[in-house]
mmCIF file of C-alpha atoms in Angstrom:
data_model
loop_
_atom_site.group_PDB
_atom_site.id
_atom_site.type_symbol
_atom_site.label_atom_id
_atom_site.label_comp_id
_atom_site.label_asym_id
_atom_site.label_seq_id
_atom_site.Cartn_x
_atom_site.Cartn_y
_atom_site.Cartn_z
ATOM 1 C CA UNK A 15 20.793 24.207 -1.943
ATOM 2 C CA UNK A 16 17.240 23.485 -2.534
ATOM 3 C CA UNK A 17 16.517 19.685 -4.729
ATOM 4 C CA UNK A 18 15.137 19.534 -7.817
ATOM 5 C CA UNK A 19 13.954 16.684 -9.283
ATOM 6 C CA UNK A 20 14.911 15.462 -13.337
ATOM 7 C CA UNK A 21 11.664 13.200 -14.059
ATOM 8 C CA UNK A 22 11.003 10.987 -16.663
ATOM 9 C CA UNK A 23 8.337 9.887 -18.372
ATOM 10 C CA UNK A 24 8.633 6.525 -20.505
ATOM 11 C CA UNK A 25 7.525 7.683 -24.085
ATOM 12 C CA UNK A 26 7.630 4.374 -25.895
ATOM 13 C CA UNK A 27 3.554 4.085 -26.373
ATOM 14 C CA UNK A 28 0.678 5.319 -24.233
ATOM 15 C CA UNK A 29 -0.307 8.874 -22.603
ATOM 16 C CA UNK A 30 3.167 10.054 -22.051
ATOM 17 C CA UNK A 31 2.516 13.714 -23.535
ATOM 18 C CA UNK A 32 -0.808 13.818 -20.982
ATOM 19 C CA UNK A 33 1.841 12.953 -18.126
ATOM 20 C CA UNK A 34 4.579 15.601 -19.649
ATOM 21 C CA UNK A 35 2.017 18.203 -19.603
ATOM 22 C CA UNK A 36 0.605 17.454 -16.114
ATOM 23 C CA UNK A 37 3.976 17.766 -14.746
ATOM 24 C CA UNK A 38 4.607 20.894 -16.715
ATOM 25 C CA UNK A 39 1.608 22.301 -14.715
ATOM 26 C CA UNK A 40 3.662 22.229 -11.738
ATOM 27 C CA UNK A 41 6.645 23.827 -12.140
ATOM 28 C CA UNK A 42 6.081 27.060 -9.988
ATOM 29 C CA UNK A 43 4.363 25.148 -7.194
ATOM 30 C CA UNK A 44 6.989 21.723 -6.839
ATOM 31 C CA UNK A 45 10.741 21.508 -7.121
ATOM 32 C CA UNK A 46 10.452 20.046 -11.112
ATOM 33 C CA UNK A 47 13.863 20.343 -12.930
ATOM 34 C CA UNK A 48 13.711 19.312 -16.425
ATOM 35 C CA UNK A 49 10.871 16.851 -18.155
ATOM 36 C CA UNK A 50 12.708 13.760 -19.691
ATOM 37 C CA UNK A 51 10.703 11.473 -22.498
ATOM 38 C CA UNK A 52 12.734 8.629 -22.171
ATOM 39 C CA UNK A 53 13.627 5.799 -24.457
ATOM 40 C CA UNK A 54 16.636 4.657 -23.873
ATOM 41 C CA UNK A 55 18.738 3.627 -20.877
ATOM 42 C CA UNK A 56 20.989 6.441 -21.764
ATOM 43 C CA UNK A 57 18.194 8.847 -20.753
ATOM 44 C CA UNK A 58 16.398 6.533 -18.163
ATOM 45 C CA UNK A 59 20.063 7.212 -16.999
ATOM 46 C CA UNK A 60 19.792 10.713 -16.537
ATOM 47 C CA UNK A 61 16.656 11.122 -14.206
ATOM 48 C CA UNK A 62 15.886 11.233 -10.775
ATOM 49 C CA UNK A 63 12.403 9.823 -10.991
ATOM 50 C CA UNK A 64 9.974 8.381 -13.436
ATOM 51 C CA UNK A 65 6.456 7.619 -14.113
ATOM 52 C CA UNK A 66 5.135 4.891 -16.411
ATOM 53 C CA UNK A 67 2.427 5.905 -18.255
ATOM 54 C CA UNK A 68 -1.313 4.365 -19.432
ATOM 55 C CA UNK A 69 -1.259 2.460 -22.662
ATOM 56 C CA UNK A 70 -1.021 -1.183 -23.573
ATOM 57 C CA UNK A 71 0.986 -2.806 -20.859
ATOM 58 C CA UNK A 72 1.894 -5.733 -23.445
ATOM 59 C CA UNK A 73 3.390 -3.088 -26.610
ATOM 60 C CA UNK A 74 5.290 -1.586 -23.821
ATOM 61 C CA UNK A 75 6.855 -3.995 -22.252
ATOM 62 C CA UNK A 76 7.391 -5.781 -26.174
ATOM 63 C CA UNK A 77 8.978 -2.265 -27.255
ATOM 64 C CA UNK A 78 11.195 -1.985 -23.865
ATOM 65 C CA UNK A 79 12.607 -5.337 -24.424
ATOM 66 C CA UNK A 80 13.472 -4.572 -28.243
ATOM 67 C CA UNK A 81 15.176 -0.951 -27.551
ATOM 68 C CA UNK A 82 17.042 -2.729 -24.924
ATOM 69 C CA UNK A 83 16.268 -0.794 -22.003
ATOM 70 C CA UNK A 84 13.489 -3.479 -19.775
ATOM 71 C CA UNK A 85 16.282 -5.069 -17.526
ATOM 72 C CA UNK A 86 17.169 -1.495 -16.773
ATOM 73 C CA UNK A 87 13.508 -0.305 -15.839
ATOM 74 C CA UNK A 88 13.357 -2.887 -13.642
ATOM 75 C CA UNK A 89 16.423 -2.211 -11.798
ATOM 76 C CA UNK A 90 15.217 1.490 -11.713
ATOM 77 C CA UNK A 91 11.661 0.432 -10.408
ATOM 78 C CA UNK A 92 13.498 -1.215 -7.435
ATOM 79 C CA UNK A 93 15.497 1.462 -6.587
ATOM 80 C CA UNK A 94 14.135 5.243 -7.504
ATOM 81 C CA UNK A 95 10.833 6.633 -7.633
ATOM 82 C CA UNK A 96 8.648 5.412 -9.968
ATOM 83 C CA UNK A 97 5.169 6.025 -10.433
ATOM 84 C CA UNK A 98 2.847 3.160 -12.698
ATOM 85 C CA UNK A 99 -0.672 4.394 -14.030
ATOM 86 C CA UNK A 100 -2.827 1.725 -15.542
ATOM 87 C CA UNK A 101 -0.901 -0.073 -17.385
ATOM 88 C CA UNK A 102 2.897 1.189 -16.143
ATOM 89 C CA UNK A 103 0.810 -0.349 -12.805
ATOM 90 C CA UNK A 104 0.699 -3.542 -15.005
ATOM 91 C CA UNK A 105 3.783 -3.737 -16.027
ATOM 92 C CA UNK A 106 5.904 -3.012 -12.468
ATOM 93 C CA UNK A 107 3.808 -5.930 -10.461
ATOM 94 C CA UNK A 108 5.258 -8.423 -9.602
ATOM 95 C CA UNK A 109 2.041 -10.790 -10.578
ATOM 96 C CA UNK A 110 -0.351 -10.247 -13.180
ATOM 97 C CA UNK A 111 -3.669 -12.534 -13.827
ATOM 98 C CA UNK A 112 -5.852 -12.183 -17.549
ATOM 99 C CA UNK A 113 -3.021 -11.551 -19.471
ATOM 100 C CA UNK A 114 -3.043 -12.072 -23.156
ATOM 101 C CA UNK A 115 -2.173 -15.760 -24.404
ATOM 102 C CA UNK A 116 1.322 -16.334 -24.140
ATOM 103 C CA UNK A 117 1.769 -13.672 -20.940
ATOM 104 C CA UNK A 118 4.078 -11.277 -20.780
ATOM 105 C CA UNK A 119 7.127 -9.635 -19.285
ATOM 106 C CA UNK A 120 6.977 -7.926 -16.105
ATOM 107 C CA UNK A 121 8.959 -5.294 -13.883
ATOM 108 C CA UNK A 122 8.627 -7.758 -10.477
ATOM 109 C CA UNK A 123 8.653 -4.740 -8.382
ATOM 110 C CA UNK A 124 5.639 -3.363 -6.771
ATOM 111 C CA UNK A 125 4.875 -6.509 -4.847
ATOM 112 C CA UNK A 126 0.872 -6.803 -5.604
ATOM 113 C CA UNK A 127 -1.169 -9.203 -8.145
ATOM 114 C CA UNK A 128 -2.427 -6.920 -10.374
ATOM 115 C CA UNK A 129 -5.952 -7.960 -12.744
ATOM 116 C CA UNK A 130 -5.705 -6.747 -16.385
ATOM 117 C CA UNK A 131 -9.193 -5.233 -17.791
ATOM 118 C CA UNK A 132 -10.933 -6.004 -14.335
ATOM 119 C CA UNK A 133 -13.558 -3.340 -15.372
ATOM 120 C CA UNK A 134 -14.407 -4.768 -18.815
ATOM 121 C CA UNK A 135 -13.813 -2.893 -22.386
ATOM 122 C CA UNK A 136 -12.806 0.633 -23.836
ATOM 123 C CA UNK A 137 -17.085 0.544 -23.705
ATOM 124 C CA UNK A 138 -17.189 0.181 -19.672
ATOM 125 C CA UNK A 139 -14.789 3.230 -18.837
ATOM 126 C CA UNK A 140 -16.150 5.058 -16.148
ATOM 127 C CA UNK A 141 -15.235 7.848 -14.087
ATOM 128 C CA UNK A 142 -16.095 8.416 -10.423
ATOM 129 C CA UNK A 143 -15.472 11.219 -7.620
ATOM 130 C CA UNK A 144 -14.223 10.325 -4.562
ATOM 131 C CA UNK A 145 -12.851 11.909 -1.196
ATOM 132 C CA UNK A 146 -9.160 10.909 -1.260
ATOM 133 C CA UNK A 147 -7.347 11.178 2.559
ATOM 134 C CA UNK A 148 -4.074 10.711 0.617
ATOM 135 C CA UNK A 149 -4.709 14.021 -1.378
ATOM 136 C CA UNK A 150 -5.995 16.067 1.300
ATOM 137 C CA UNK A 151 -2.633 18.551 2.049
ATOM 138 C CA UNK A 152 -2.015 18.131 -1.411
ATOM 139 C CA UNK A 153 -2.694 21.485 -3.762
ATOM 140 C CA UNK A 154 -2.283 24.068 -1.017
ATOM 141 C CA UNK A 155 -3.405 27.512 -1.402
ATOM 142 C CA UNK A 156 -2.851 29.921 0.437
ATOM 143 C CA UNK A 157 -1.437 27.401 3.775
ATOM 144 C CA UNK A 158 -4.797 25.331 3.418
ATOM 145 C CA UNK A 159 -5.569 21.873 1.333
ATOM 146 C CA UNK A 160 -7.376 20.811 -1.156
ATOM 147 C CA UNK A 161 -9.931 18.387 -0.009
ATOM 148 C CA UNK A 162 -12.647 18.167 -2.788
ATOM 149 C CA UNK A 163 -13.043 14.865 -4.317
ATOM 150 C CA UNK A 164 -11.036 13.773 -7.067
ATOM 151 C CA UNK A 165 -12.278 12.671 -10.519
ATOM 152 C CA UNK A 166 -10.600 9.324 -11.441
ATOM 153 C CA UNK A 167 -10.478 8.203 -14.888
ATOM 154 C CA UNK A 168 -11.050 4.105 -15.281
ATOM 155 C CA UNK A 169 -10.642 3.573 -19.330
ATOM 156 C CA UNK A 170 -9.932 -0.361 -19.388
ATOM 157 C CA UNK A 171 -8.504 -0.454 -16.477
ATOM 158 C CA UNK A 172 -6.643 -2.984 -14.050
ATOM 159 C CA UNK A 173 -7.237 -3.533 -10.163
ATOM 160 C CA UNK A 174 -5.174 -4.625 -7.432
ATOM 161 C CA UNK A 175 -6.781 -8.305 -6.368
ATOM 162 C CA UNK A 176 -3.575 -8.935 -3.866
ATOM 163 C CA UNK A 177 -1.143 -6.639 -1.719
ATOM 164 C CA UNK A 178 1.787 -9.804 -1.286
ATOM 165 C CA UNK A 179 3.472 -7.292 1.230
ATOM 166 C CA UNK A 180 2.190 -5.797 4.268
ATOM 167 C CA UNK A 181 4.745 -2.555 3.583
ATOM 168 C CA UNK A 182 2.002 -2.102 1.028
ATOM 169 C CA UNK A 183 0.264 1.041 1.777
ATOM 170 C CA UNK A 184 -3.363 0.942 0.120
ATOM 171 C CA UNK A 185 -4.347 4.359 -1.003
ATOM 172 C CA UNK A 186 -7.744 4.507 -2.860
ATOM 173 C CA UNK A 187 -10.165 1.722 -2.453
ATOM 174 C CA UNK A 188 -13.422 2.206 -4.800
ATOM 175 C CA UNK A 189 -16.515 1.457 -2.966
ATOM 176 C CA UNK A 190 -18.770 -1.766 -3.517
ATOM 177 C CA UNK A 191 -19.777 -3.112 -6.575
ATOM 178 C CA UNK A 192 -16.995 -1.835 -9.248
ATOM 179 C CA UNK A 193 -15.451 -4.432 -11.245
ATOM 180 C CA UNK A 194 -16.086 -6.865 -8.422
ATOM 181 C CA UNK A 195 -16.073 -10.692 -8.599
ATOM 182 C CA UNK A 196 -18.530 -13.011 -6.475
ATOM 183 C CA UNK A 197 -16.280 -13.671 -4.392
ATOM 184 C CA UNK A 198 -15.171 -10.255 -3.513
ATOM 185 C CA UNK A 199 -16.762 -8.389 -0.340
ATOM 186 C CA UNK A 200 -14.548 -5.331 -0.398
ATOM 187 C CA UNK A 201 -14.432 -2.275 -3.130
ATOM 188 C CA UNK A 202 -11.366 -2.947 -5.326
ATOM 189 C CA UNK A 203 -8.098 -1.533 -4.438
ATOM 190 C CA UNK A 204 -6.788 1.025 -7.653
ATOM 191 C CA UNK A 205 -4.054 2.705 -5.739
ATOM 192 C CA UNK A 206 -0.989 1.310 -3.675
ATOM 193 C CA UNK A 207 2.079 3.152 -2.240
ATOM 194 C CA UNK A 208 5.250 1.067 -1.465
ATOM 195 C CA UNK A 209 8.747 2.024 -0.213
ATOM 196 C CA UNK A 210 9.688 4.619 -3.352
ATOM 197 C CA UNK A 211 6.408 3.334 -5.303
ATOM 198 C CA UNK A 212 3.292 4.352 -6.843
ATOM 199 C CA UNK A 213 0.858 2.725 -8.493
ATOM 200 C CA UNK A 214 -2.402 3.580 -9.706
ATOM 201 C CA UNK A 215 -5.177 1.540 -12.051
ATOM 202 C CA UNK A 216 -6.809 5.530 -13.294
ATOM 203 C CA UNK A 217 -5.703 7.754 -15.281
ATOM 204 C CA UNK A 218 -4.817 11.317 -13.205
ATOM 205 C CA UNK A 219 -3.505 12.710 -16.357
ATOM 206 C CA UNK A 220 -6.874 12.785 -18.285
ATOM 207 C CA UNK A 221 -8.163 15.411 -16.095
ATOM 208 C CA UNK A 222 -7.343 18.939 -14.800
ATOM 209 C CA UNK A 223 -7.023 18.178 -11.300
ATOM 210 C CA UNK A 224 -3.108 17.999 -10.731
ATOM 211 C CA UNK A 225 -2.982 16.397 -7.117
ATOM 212 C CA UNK A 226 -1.513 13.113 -7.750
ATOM 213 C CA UNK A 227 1.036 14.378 -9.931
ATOM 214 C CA UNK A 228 2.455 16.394 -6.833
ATOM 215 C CA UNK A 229 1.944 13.382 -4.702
ATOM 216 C CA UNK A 230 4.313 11.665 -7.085
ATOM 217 C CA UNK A 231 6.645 14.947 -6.678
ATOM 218 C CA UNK A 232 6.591 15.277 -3.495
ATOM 219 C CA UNK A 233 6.817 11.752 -2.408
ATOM 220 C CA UNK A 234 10.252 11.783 -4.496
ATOM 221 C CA UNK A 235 11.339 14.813 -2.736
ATOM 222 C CA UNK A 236 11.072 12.725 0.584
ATOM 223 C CA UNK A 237 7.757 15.339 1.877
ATOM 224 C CA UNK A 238 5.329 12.674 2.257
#
């Protein structure tokens, strides 16, 4: 019997409907069951995998904790695929530097020290096109991939500073001179694979280009 997957997306604040409909572009090319907002452990209960959407990584993780459902998002983290974009890549690290006075609660999963706003404000958002090996037999038409660059999406956006595991898999590294410090010689790292996780610092589900949602698919299906 061929898998299907039942993925969640949490819908407490940020771009969850973006996600939803990204993933609803999918579902005659990947193995996609049924689309789950989730807000409760009940329903976090039900899925297979789940992505953590872009928003304010400090409201969600505030809102989690009140609806009663952050210890459980963190055992889930650990243990099922789940996919972080800007701020869900926030709130699953296991470290996190600029943080708003008085800090905030954290997943502790994805074992990288993760920089809030390391590109500035909503004013500095960029985007940027770049060739992505990680993509590359992603998209197939027709038995060949899709190897054009992708458009990512920086709208206040964090950065990997630290991989604090060498299972860490670094995915996208911008080049030179984005969001760098003085001290930094390399491009920034924005997207990290480990064990059953994904993080990301962009925002894939602000543009058209569906890729890294089927990375996320097929990378719970066990295909790459």
């Amino acid at each position: 019997m061929t898998k299907t997957l039942r993925i969640g997306v949490l819908a407490l604040q940020g771009a969850f409907v973006e996600h939803i409909h990204a993933l609803s572009t999918l579902r005659n090319v990947e193995q996609i069951g049924n689309i789950v907002e989730v807000r409760t452990k009940e329903e976090l209960s039900t899925v297979d995998a789940l992505i953590i959407p872009g928003g304010e990584s400090t409201a969600i993780a505030l809102i989690a904790e009140r609806c009663g459902i952050l210890d459980d998002l963190r055992e889930f983290a650990r243990t099922k695929p789940t996919w972080g974009t800007c701020a869900g890549l926030i709130l699953m690290a296991k470290k996190a530097t600029h943080m708003k006075k008085g800090g905030q609660q954290l997943l502790d999963a994805l074992p990288v020290t993760v920089s809030r706003n390391q590109f500035g404000r909503q004013v500095d958002s960029f985007t940027i096109k770049l060739s992505s090996p990680c993509l590359d037999d992603i998209g197939a038409q027709e038995g060949e991939g899709n190897r054009a660059p992708f458009e990512y999406v920086f709208i206040r956006a964090p950065a990997i500073v630290s991989v604090d595991d060498p299972e860490v898999l670094p995915l996208v590294q911008l080049p030179p001179g984005y969001g760098q410090t003085e001290d930094s010689e390399n491009g920034l790292l924005v997207a990290v694979r480990y064990r059953q996780m994904l993080g990301t610092s962009f925002h894939p589900e602000l543009t058209d280009d569906n890729r890294w949602h089927q990375y996320f698919v097929r990378m719970a299906l066990g295909k790459n």
